[in-house]
mmCIF file of C-alpha atoms in Angstrom:
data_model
loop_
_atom_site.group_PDB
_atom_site.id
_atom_site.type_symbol
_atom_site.label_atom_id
_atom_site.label_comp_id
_atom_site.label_asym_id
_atom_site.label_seq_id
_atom_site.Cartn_x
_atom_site.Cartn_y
_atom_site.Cartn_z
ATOM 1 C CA UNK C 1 3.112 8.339 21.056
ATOM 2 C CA UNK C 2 2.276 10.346 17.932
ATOM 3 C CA UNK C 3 5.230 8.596 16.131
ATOM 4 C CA UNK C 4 3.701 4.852 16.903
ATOM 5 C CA UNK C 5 0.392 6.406 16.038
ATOM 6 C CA UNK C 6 1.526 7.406 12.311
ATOM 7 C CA UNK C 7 3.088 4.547 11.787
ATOM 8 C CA UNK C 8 0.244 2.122 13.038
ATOM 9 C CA UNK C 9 -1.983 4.430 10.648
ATOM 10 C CA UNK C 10 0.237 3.896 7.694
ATOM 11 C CA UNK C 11 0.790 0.574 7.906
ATOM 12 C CA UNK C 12 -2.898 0.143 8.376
ATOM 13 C CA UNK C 13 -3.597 1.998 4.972
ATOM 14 C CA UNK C 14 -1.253 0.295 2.754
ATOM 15 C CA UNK C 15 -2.080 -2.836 4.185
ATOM 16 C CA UNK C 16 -5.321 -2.300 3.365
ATOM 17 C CA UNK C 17 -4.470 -1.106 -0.666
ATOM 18 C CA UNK C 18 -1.984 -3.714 -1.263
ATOM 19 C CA UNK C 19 -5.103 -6.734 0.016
ATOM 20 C CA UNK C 20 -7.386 -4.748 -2.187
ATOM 21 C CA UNK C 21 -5.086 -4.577 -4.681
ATOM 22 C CA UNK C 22 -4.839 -8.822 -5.031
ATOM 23 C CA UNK C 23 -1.940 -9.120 -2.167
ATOM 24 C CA UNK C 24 1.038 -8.047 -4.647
ATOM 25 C CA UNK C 25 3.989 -8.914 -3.058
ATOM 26 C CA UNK C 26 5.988 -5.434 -3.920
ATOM 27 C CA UNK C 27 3.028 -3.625 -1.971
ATOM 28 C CA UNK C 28 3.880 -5.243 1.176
ATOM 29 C CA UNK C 29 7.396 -4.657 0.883
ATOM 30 C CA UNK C 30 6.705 -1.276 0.522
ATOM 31 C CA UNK C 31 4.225 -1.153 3.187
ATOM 32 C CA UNK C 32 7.054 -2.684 5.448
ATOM 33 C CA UNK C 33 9.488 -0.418 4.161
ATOM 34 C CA UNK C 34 7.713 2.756 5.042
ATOM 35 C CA UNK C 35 7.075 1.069 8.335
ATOM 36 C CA UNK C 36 10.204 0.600 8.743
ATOM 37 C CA UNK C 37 11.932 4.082 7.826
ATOM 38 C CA UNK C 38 9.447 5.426 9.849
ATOM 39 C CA UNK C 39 10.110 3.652 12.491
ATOM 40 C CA UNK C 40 14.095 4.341 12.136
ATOM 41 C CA UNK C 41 14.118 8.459 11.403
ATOM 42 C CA UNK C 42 11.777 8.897 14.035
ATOM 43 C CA UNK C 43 9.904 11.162 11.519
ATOM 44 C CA UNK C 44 7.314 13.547 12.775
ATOM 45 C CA UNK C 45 3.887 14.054 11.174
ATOM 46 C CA UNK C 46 4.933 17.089 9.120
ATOM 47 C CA UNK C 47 8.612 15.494 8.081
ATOM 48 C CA UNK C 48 6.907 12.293 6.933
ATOM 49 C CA UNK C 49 4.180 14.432 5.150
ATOM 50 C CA UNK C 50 6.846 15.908 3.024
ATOM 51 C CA UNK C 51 9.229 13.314 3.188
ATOM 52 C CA UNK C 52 7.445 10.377 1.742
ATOM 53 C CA UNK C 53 6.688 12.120 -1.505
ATOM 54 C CA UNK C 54 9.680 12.841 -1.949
ATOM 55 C CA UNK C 55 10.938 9.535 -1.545
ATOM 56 C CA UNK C 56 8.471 7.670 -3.663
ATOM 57 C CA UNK C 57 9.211 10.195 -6.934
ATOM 58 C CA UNK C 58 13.247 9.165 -6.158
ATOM 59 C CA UNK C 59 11.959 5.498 -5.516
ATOM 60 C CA UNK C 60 9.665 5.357 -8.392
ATOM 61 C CA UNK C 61 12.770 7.270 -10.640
ATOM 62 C CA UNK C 62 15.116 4.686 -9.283
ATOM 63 C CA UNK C 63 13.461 1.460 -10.268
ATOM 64 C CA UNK C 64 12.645 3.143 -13.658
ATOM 65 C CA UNK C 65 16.184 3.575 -14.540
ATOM 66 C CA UNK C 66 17.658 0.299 -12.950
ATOM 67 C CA UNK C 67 14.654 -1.579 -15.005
ATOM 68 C CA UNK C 68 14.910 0.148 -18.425
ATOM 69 C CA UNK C 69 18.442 0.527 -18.978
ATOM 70 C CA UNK C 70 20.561 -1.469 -17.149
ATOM 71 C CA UNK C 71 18.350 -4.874 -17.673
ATOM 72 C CA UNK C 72 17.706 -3.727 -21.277
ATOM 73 C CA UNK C 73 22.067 -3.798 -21.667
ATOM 74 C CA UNK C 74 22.365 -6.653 -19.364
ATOM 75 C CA UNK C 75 20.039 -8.853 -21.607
ATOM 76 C CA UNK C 76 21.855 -7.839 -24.339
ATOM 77 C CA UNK C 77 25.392 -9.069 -23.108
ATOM 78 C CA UNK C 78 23.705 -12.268 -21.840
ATOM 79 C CA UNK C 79 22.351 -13.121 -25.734
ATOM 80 C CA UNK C 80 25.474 -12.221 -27.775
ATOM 81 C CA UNK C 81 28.218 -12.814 -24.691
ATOM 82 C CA UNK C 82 30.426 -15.311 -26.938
ATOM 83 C CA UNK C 83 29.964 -13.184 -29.759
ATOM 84 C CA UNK C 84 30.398 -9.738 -28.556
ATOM 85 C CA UNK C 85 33.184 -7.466 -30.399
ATOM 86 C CA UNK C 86 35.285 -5.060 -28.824
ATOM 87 C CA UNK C 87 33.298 -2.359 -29.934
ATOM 88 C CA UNK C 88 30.456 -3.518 -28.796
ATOM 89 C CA UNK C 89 31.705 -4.284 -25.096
ATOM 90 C CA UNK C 90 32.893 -0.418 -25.610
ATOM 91 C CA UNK C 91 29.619 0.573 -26.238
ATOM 92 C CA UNK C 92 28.057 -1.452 -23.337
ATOM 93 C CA UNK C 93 30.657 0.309 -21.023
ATOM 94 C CA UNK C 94 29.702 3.802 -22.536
ATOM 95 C CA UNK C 95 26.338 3.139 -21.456
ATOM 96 C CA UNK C 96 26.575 1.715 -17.999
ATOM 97 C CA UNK C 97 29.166 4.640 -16.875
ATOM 98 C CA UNK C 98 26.088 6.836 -18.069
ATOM 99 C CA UNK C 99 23.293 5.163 -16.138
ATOM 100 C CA UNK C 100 25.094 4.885 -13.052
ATOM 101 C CA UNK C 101 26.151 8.676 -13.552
ATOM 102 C CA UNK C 102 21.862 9.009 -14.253
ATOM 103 C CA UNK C 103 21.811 7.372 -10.998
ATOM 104 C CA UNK C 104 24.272 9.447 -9.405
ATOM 105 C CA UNK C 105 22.925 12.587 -10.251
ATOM 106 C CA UNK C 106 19.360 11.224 -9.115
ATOM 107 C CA UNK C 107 20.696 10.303 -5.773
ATOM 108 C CA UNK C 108 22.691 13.622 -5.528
ATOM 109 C CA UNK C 109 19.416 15.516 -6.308
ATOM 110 C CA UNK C 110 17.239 13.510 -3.440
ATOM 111 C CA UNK C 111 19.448 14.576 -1.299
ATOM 112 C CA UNK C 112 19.636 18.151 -1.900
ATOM 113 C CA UNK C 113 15.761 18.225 -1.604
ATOM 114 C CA UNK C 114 15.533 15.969 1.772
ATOM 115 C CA UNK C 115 17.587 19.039 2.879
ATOM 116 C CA UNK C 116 14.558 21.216 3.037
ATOM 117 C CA UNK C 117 12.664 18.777 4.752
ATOM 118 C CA UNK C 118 14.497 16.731 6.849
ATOM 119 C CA UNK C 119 17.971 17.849 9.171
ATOM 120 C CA UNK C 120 21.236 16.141 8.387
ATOM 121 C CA UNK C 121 21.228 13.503 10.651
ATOM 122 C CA UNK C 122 18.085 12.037 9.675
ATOM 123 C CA UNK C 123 19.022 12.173 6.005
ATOM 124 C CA UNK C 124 22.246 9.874 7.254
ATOM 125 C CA UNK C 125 19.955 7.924 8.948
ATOM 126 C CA UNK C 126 17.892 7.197 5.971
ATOM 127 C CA UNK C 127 20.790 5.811 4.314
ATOM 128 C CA UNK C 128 21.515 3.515 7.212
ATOM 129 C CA UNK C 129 17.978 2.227 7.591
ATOM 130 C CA UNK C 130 17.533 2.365 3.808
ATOM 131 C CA UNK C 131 20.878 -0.616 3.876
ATOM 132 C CA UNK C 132 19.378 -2.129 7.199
ATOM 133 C CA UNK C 133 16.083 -2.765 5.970
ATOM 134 C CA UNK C 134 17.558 -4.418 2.349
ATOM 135 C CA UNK C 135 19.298 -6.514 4.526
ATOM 136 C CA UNK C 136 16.550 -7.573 6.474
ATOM 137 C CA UNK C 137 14.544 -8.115 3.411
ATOM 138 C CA UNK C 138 17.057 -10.421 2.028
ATOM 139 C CA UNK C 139 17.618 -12.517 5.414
ATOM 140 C CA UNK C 140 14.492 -13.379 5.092
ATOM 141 C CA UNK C 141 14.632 -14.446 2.079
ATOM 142 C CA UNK C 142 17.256 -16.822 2.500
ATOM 143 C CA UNK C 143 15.540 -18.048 6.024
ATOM 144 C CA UNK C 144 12.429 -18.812 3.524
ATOM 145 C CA UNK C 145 14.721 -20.811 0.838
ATOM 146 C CA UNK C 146 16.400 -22.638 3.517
#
C-alpha cells in the first residue's frame, strides 16, 4: 500500500512541475519513467529516497556526455563524410573509444554506489526495467507515427 502510495505521490508532483513548467515533453517522460521504475523495483520509501538522487546525477551525467561529445563528433563526420582523411577517421575513432570508455566508467561507478542503497537484485532489476521502459517508450512512438 505504501509502495502505490509513493508512487501516486510522485507522479502527482512531477506532473504537477512539468504542467507548470509549459508541458515539456522530456518532463513527462521522466515523470513516467520514475513511475515506472518505481513501480518495477518495488522500492521502499527510504530506497527511493536515496535511490532517485542517485539516479538523476548518473541520468543527468549520461545525457551530458551522449549530447556533448558524441553528437559534437557525429556532426562532424556527417559535414566532411566524402572528404574525411584517414587520419581524421583515426581521430574520430580515438575519440568515440574514449567516450564510450567515459560512459563505461560512469555506468561502472552508478553501480558501485546503488550498492549501498539498493540489494543486488534490485540493481538487476533496474537494468531490466531501465530496457523495458525504453522499449515501451519507443512502441509508442511508432503506434503514434503509424
Amino acid at each position: 500500500m505504501k509502495k502505490i502510495n509513493l508512487i501516486t505521490v510522485i507522479a502527482f508532483l512531477i506532473s504537477a512541475l512539468t504542467f507548470a513548467q509549459g508541458g515539456k515533453f522530456r518532463d513527462q517522460i521522466k515523470a513516467s519513467k520514475v513511475a515506472f521504475i518505481t513501480n518495477e523495483l518495488n522500492l521502499t520509501t527510504t530506497e527511493a529516497e536515496k535511490f532517485w538522487p542517485l539516479y538523476n546525477t548518473f541520468d543527468d551525467k549520461q545525457r551530458e556526455i551522449k549530447k556533448e561529445k558524441i553528437k559534437g563528433y557525429r556532426n562532424r563526420l556527417d559535414d566532411s563524410e566524402d572528404k574525411l582523411t584517414e587520419k581524421e577517421a583515426a581521430t574520430a575513432l580515438t575519440q568515440m573509444e574514449k567516450t564510450e570508455d567515459e560512459l563505461h566508467q560512469l555506468r561502472k561507478k552508478f553501480i558501485t554506489d546503488l550498492k549501498g542503497v539498493l540489494p543486488a537484485t534490485k540493481i538487476l532489476k533496474l537494468k531490466k526495467a531501465d530496457e523495458d521502459f525504453n522499449r515501451k517508450l519507443l512502441k509508442q512512438y511508432k503506434n503514434k507515427r503509424d
